[in-house]
Short mmCIF file of C-alpha atoms in Angstrom, two decimals:
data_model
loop_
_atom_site.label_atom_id
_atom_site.label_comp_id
_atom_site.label_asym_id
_atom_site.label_seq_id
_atom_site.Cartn_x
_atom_site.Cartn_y
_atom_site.Cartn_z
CA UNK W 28 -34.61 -6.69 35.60
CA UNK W 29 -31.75 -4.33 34.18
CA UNK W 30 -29.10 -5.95 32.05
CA UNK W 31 -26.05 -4.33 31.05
CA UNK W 32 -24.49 -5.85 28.00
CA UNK W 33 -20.96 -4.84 27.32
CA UNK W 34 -19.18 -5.34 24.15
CA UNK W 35 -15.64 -5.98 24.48
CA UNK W 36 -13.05 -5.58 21.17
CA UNK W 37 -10.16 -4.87 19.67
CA UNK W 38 -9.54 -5.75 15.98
CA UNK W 39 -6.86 -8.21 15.04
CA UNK W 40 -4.06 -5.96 15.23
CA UNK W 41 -1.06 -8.17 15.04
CA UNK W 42 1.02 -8.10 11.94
CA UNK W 43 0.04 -11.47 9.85
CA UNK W 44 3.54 -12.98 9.58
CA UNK W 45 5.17 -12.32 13.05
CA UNK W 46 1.82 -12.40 15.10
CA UNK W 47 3.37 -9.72 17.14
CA UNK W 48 1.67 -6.42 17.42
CA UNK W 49 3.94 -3.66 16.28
CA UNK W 50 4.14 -0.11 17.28
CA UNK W 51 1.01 2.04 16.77
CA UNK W 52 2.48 5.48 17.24
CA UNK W 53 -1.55 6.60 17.71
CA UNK W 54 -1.62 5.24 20.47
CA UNK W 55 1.22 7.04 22.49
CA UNK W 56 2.20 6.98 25.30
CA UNK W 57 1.67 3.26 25.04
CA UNK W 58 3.35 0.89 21.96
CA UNK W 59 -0.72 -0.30 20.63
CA UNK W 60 -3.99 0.12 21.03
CA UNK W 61 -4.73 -2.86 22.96
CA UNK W 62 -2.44 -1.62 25.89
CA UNK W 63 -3.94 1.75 25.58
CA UNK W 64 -7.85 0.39 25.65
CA UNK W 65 -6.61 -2.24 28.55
CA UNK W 66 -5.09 0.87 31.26
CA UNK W 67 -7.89 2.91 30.52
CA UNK W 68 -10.46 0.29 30.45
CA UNK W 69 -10.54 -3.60 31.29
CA UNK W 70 -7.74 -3.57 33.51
CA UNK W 71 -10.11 -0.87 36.07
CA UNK W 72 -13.23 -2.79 35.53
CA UNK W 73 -11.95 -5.88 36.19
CA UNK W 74 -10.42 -4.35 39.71
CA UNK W 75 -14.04 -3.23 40.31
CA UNK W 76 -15.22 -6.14 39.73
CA UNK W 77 -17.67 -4.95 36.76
CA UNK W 78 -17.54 -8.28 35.07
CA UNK W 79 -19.14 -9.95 37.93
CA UNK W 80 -22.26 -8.23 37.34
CA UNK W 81 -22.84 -7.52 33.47
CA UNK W 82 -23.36 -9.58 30.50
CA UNK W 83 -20.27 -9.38 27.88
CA UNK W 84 -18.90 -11.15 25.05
CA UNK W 85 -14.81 -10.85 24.21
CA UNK W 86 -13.53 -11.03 20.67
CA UNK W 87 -11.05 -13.84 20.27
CA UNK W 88 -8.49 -11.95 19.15
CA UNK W 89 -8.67 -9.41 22.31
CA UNK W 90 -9.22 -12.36 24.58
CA UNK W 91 -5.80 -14.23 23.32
CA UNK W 92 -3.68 -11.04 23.99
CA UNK W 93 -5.32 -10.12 27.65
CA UNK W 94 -4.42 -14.25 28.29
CA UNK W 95 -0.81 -13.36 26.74
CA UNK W 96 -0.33 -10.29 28.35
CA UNK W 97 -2.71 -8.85 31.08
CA UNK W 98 -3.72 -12.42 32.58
CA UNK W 99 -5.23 -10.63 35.68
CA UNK W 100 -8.52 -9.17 33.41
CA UNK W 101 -8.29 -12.64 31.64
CA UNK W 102 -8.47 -14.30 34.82
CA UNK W 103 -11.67 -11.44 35.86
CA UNK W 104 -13.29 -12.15 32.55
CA UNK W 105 -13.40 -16.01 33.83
CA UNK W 106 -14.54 -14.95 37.34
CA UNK W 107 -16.86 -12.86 36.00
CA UNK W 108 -18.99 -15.32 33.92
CA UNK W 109 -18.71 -18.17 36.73
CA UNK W 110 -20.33 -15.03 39.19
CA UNK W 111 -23.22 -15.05 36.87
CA UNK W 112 -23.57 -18.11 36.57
CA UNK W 113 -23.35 -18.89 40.63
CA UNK W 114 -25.63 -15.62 41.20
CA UNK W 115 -28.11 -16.03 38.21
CA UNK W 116 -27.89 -20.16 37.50
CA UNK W 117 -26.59 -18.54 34.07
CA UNK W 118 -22.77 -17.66 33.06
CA UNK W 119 -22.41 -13.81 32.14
CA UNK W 120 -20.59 -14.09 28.82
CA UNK W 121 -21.51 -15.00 25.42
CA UNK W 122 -19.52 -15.96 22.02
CA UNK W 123 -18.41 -14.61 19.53
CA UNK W 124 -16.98 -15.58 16.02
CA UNK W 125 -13.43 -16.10 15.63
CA UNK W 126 -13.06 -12.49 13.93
CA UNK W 127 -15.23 -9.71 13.98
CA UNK W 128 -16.86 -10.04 10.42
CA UNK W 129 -19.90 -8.80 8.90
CA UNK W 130 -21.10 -11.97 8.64
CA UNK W 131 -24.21 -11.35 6.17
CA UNK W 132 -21.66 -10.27 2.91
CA UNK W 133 -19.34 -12.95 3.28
CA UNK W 134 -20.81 -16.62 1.96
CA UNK W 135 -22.58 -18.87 3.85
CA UNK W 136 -19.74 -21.26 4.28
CA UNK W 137 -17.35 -18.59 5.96
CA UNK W 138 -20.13 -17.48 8.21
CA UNK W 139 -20.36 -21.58 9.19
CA UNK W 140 -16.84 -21.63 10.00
CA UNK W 141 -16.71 -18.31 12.01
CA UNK W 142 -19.47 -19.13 13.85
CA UNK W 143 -18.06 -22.37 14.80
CA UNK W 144 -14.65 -21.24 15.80
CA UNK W 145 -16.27 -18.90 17.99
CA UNK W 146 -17.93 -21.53 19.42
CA UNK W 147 -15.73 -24.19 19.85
CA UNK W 148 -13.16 -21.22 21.20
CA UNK W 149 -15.72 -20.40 24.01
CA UNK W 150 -15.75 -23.54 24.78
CA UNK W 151 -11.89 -23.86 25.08
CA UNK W 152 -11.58 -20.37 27.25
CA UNK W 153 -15.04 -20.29 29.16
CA UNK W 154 -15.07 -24.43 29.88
CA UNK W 155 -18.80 -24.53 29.50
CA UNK W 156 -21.32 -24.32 25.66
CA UNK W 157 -22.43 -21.02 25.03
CA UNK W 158 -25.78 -19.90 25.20
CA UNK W 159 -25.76 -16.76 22.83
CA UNK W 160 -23.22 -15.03 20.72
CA UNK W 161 -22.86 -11.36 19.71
CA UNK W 162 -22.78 -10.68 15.89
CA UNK W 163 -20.15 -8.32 14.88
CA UNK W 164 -21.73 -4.67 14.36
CA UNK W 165 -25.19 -6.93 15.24
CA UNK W 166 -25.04 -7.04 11.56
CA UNK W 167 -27.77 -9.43 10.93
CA UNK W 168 -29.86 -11.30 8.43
CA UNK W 169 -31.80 -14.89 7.98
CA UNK W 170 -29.44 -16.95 6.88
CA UNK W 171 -26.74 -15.64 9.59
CA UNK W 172 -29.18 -16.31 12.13
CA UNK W 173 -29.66 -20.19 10.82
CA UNK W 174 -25.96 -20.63 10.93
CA UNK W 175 -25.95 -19.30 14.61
CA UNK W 176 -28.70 -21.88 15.44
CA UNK W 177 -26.92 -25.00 13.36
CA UNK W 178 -24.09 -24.27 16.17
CA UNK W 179 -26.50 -24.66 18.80
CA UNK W 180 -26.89 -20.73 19.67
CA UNK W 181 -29.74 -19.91 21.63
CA UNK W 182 -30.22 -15.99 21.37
CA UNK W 183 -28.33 -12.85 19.95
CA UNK W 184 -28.63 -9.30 20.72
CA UNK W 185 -29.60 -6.34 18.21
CA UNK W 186 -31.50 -3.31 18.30
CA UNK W 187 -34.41 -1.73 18.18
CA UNK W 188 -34.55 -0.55 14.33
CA UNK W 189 -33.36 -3.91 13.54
CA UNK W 190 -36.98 -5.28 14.17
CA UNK W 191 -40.35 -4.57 12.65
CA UNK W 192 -42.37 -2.81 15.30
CA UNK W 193 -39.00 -1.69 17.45
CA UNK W 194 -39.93 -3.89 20.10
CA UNK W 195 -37.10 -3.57 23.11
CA UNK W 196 -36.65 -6.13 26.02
CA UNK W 197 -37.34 -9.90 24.97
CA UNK W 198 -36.47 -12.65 24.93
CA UNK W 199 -38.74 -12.27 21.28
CA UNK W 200 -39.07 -15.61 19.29
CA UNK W 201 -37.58 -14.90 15.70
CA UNK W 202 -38.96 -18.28 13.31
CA UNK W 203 -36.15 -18.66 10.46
CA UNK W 204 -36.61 -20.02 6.56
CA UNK W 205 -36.05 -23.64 8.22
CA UNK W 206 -38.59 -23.62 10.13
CA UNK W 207 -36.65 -23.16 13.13
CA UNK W 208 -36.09 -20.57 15.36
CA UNK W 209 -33.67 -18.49 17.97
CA UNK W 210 -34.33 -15.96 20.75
CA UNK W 211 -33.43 -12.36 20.71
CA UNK W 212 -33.30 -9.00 22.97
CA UNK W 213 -33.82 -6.34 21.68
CA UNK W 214 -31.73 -3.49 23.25
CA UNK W 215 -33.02 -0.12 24.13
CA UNK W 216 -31.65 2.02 21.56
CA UNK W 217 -32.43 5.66 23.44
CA UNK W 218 -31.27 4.46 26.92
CA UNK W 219 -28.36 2.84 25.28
CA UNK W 220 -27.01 5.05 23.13
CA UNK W 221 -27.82 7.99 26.27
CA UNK W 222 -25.40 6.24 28.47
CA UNK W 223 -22.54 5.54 25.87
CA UNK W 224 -23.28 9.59 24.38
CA UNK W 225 -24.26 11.34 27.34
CA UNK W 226 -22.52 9.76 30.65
CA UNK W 227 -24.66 7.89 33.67
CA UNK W 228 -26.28 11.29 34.18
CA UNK W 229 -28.68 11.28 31.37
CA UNK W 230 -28.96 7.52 31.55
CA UNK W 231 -30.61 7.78 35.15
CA UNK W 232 -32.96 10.49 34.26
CA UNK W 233 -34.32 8.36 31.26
CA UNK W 234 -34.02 4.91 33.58
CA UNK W 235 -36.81 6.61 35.60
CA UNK W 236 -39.44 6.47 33.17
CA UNK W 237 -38.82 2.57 32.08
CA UNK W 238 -40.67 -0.03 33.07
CA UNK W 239 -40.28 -3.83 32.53
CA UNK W 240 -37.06 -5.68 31.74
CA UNK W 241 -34.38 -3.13 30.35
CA UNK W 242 -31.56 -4.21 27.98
CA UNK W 243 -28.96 -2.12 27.77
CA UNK W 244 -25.82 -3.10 25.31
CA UNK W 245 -22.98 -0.95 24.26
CA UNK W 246 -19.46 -1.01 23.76
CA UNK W 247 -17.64 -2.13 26.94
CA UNK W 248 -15.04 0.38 26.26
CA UNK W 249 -17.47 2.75 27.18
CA UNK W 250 -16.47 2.33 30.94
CA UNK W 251 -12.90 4.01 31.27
CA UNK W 252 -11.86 4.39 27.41
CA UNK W 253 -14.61 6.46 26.04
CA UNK W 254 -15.83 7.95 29.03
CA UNK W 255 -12.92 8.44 31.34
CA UNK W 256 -14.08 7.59 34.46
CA UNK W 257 -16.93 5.52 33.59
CA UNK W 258 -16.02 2.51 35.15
CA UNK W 259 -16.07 3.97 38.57
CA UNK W 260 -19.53 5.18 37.47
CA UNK W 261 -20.35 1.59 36.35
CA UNK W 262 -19.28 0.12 39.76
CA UNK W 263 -21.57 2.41 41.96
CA UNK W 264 -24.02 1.81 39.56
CA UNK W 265 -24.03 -2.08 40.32
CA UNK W 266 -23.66 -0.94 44.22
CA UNK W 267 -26.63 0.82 44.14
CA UNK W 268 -29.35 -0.93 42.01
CA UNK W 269 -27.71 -4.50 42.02
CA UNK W 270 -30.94 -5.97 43.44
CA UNK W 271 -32.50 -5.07 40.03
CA UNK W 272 -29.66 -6.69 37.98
CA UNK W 273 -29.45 -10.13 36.01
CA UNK W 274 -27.77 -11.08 33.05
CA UNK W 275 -29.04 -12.60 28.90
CA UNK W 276 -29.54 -16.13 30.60
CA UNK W 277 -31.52 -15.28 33.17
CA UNK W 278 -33.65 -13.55 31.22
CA UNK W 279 -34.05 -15.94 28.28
CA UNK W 280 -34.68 -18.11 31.23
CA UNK W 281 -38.22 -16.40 31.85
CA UNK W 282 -39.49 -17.15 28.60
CA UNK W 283 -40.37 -15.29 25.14
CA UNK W 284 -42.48 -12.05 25.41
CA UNK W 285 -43.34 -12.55 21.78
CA UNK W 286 -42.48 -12.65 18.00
CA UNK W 287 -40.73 -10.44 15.95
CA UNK W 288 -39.54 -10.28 12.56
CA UNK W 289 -36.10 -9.12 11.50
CA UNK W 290 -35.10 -6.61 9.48
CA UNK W 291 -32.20 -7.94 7.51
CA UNK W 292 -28.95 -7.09 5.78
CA UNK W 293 -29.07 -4.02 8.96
CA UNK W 294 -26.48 -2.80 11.83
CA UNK W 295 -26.33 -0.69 15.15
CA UNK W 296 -23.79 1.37 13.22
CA UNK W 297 -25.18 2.19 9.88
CA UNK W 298 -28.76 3.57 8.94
CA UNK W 299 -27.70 2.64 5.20
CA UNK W 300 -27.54 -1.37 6.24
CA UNK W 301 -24.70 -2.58 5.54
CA UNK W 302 -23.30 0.06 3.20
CA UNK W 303 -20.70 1.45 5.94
CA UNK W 304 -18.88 -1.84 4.87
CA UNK W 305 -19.51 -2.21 0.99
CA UNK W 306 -19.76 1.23 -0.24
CA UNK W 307 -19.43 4.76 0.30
CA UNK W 308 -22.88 5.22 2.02
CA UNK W 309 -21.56 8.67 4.04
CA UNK W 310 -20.64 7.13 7.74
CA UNK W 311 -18.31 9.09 9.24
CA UNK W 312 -17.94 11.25 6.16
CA UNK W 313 -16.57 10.04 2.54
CA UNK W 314 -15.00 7.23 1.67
CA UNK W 315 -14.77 6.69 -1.70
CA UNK W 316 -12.26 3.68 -1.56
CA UNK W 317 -14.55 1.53 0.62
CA UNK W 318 -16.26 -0.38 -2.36
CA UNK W 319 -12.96 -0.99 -4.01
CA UNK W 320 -11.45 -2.45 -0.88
CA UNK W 321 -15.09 -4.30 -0.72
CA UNK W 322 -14.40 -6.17 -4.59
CA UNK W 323 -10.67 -6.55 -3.63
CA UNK W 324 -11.09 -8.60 -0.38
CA UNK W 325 -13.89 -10.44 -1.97
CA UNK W 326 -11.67 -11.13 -4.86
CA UNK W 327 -9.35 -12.69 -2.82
CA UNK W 328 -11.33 -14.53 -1.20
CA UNK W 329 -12.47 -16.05 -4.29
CA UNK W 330 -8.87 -16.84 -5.22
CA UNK W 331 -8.32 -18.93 -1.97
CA UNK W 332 -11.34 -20.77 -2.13
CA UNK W 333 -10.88 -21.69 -5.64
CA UNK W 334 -7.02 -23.16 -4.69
CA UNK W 335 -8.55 -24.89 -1.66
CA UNK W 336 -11.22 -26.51 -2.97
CA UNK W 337 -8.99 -27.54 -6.26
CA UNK W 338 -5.83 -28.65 -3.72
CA UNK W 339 -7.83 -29.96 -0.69
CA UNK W 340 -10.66 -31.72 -2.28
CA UNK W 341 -14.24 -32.55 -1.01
CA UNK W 342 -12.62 -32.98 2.65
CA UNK W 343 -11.04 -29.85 2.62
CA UNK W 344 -14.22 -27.41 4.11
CA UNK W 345 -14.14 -30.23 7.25
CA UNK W 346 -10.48 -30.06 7.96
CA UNK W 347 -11.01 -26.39 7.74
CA UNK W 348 -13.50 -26.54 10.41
CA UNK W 349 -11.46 -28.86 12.89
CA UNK W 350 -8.54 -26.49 12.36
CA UNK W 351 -9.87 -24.38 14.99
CA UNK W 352 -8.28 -27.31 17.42
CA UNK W 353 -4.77 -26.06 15.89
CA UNK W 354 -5.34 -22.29 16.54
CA UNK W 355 -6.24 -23.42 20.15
CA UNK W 356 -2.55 -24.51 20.26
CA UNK W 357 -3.18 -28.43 19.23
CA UNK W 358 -0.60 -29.97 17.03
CA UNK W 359 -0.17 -29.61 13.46
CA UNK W 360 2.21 -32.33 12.24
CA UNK W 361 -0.92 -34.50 11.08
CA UNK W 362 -0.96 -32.11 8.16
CA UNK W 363 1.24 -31.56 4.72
CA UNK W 364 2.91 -28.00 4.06
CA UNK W 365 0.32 -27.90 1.66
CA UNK W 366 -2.41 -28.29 3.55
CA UNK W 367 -1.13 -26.34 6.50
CA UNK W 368 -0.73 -23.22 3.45
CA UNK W 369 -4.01 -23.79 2.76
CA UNK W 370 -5.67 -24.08 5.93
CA UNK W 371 -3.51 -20.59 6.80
CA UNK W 372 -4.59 -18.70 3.75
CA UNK W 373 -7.79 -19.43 4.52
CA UNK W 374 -7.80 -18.15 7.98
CA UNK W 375 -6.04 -15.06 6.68
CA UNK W 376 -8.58 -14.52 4.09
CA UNK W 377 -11.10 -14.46 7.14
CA UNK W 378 -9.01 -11.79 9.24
CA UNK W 379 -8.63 -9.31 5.94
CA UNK W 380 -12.92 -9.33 6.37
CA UNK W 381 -11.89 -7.72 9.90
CA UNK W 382 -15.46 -4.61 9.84
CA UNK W 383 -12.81 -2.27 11.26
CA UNK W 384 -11.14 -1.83 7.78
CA UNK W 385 -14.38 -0.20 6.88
CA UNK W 386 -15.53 1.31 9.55
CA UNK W 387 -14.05 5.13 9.64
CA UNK W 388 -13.86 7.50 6.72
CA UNK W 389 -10.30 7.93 7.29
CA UNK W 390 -7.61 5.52 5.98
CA UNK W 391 -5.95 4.30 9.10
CA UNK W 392 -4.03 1.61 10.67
CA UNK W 393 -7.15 -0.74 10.21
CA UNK W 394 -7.26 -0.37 6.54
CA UNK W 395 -3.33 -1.66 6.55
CA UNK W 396 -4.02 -4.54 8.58
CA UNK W 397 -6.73 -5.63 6.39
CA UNK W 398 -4.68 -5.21 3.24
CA UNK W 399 -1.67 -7.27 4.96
CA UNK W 400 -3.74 -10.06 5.80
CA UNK W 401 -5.04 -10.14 2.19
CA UNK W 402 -1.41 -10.08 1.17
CA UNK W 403 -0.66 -12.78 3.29
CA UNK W 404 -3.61 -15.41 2.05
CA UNK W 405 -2.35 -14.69 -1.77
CA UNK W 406 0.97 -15.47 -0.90
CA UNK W 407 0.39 -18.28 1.08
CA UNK W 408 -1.77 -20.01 -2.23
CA UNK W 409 1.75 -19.58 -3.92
CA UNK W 410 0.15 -19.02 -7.81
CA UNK W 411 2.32 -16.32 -9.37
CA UNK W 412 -0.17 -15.23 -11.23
CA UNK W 413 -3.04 -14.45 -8.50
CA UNK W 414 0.04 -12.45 -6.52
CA UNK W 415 0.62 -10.73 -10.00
CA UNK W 416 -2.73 -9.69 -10.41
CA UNK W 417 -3.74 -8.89 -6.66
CA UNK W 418 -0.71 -5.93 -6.93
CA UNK W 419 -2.34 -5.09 -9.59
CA UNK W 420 -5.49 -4.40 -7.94
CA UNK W 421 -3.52 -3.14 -4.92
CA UNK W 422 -2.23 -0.41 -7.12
CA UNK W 423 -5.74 0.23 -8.32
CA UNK W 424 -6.88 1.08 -5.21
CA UNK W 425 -6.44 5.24 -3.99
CA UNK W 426 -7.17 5.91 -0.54
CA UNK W 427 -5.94 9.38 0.56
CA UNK W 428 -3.69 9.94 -1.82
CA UNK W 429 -2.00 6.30 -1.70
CA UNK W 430 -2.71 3.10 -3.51
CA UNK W 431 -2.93 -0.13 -1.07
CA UNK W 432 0.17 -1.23 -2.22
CA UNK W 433 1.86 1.41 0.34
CA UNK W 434 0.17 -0.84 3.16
CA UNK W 435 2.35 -4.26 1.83
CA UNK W 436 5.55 -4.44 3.39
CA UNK W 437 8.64 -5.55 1.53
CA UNK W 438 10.89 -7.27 4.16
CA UNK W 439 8.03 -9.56 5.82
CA UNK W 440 7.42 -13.26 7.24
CA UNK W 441 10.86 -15.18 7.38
CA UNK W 442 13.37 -12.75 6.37
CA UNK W 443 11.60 -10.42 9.08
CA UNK W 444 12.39 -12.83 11.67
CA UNK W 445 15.70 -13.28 10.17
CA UNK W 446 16.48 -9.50 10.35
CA UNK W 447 15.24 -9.19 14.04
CA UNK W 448 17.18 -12.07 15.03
CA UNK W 449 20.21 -10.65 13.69
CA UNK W 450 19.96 -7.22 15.06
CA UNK W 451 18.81 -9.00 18.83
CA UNK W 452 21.75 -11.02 18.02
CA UNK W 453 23.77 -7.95 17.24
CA UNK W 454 23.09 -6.89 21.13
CA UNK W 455 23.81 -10.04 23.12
CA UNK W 456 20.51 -11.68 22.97
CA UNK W 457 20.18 -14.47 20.88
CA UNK W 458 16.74 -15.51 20.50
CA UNK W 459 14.97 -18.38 20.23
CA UNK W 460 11.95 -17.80 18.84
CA UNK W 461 10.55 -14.79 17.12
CA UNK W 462 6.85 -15.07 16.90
CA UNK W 463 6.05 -18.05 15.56
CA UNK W 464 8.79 -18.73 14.01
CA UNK W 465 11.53 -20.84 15.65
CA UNK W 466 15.32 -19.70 15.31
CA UNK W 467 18.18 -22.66 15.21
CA UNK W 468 21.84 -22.17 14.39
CA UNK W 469 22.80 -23.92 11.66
CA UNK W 470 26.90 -23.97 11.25
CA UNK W 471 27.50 -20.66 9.66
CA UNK W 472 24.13 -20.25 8.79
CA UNK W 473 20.94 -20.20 10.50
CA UNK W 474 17.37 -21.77 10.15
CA UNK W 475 14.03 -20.05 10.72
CA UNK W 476 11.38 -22.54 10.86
CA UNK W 477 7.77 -21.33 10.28
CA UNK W 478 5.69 -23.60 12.86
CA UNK W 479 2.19 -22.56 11.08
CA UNK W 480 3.42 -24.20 7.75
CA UNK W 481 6.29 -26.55 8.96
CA UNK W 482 8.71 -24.69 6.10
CA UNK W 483 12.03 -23.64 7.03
CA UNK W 484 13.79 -20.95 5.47
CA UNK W 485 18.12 -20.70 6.01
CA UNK W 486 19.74 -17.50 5.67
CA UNK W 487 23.55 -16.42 6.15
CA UNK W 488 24.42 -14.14 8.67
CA UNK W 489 24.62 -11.62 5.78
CA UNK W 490 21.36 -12.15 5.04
CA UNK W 491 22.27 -12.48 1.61
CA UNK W 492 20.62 -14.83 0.24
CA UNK W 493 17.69 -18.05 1.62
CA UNK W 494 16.52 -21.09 0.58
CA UNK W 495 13.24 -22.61 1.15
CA UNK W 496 13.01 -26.29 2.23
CA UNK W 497 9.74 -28.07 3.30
CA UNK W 498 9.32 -30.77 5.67
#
């Protein structure tokens, strides 16, 4: 059997207050990324019908804007998994946590709650319980792979340096600390990485001299984005050899070929571990500010969980977990402001861990994103102080010639909604809503209500001046 895994993601690129993606000029001729990726790459594949016949996972946040925005490849993503699952007796796609972390350096509890919001998202999107989940950057160790298991997770992927013996194929039996244990495939590094480097050329000359059960797993935007072209290559592929093809379940179905034993705090991406996302271990060339954005996201994360746990008390780490039925657009007026702040900074705090922030030597649009989502879960604690010292740190950290503090807007959240409602306003279109934030004329003034928090905010027309109520 030959199973193509495909890896589908796009970091959380919209900004934290407006949860709008704005212009990414890199991307050009399109406004983002995430339009750019979709042309080039799932929109063709999901013509072709790729997904029909391939394993995948989809990153949350990618999976929310194809469902807002290209609901035709949402709609082939769907199709796709029921194919396997009609074809094979098992569906095509797996989970994956609510952001793409590396789970093993942030603590055990934010690993629980990732892993679960994956979970119970899949569930919400795919109307069935997954079976396995991808780990971000297969970044992997024992405890990570307990946390997948205590959400009922079956089997992961990783590679083949990732194991002691670099054993590809599986399923492999991997017996965790507990005493319990989970399934994983192993992916063939050389074959892999020859058709994501090298095109389907190279890949067919090495396919000849496999034998058994291949598993193949690379980045899905391999087919179109990084390889233009490739997803016409993908489709006659599956034409020509789709007798041979099956997907993780079936597979896992057969039984495990084994044991292995892991080889933790390791990646697919880094040969230093997990240094590409902790220090400057020389991926992609240097980067010198990684470690300091390293202490500065972990700092803030220790200032959030510190105001939680002191504000929310010893019921605070369950409503956290449940919150995930609010992000999947279930109401919030059960909660207080204050616990909806809370509850927000700490989902913020989880989307500043976004990998991508780390992942190139160069200081890019990721790194900002990161820094504005750690922005945004200091402010929403609302302690002076921690905001007073987190600029601080902002201003300690040089990356290219800038401190972070270049990356924190000034005119953000409410008065950013204010000032694009005025200037929409300004051209005959008065809107309604502006992200999530929810615009109502008030007299002379006007009221933008935050729906994520239940504050409003009024402003003048001038935009003078605003004052803070919360109901």
């Amino acid at each position: 059997m030959i199973v193509f895994h495909l890896h589908l993601y796009q970091p959380e690129r919209a900004d934290p207050w407006l949860e709008l993606i704005l212009p990414e000029p890199s991307a050009s001729p399109y406004r983002h990324w995430n339009e750019r990726v979709s042309r080039e790459c799932y929109e063709p594949n999901a013509e072709l019908g790729n997904y029909g016949w391939v394993s995948f996972d989809v990153g949350p946040p990618l999976m929310n804007w194809l469902r807002a925005h290209r609901p035709l490849v949402y709609k082939a993503l769907l199709e796709g998994d029921r194919a396997g699952l009609e074809r094979w007796g098992h569906g095509n796609a797996l989970a994956h946590p609510y952001y793409h972390v590396i789970l093993p350096l942030v603590p055990r509890r934010d690993r629980d709650v990732l892993v679960y919001w994956g979970v119970e998202y899949f569930k919400r999107v795919f109307k069935r319980s997954p079976e396995g989940m991808w780990l971000p950057e297969m970044a992997v160790d024992l405890e990570t792979l307990e946390a997948l298991v205590d959400s009922g997770i079956s089997y992961t992927v990783l590679t083949q340096s990732q194991v002691k013996g670099r054993r590809a194929g599986g399923p492999y039996k991997v017996v965790l600390p507990s005493g319990r244990s989970i399934a994983v495939f192993v992916r063939d590094e050389e074959l892999s990485n020859a058709l994501a480097f090298s095109g389907f050329e190279k890949f067919g000359e090495l396919l000849k001299g496999a034998s058994g059960d291949v598993v193949v797993a690379l980045d899905g935007e391999t087919f179109g984005h990084h390889i233009k072209g490739g997803d016409r290559l993908l489709a006659h592929f599956i034409e020509a050899r789709r007798g041979e093809l099956g997907n993780l379940g079936a597979l896992y179905e057969r039984g495990y070929r084994g044991e292995v034993e892991v080889v933790e705090r390791t990646s697919w991406s880094c040969p230093h571990g997990l240094g590409r996302w902790s220090r400057d271990c020389g991926c992609d060339g240097p980067a010198p500010w990684r470690e300091g954005l390293r202490r500065l996201i972990d700092w803030v994360g220790e200032v959030v969980d510190r105001a939680f746990e002191e504000r929310m008390g010893p019921g605070g780490w369950g409503l956290l977990r449940e919150y995930i039925n609010v992000l999947l657009g279930g109401d919030n007026s059960g909660y207080t402001t204050e616990q909806l702040r809370l509850l927000e900074a700490q989902r913020a705090k989880l989307a500043a861990n976004t990998s991508d922030a780390w992942f190139f030597a160069r200081v890019g649009i990721e790194f900002g994103i990161a820094v504005k989502w750690a922005l945004r879960a200091v402010e929403l604690v609302g302690d002076d102080r921690a905001m007073e010292e987190f600029y601080k740190r902002l201003e300690e950290l040089v990356a290219n010639g800038k401190t972070a503090a270049f990356f924190c807007p000034r005119l953000r959240g409410p008065a950013m909604a204010a000032a694009m409602y005025l200037a929409l306003s300004t051209s005959g279109h008065s809107p309604e809503r502006v992200g999530p934030y929810l615009i109502r004329p008030v007299n002379d003034e006007f009221e933008v209500f935050d729906t994520r928090t239940r504050e409003a905010f009024r402003f003048r027309h001038d935009l003078l001046w605003g004052v803070v109520e919360s109901i």
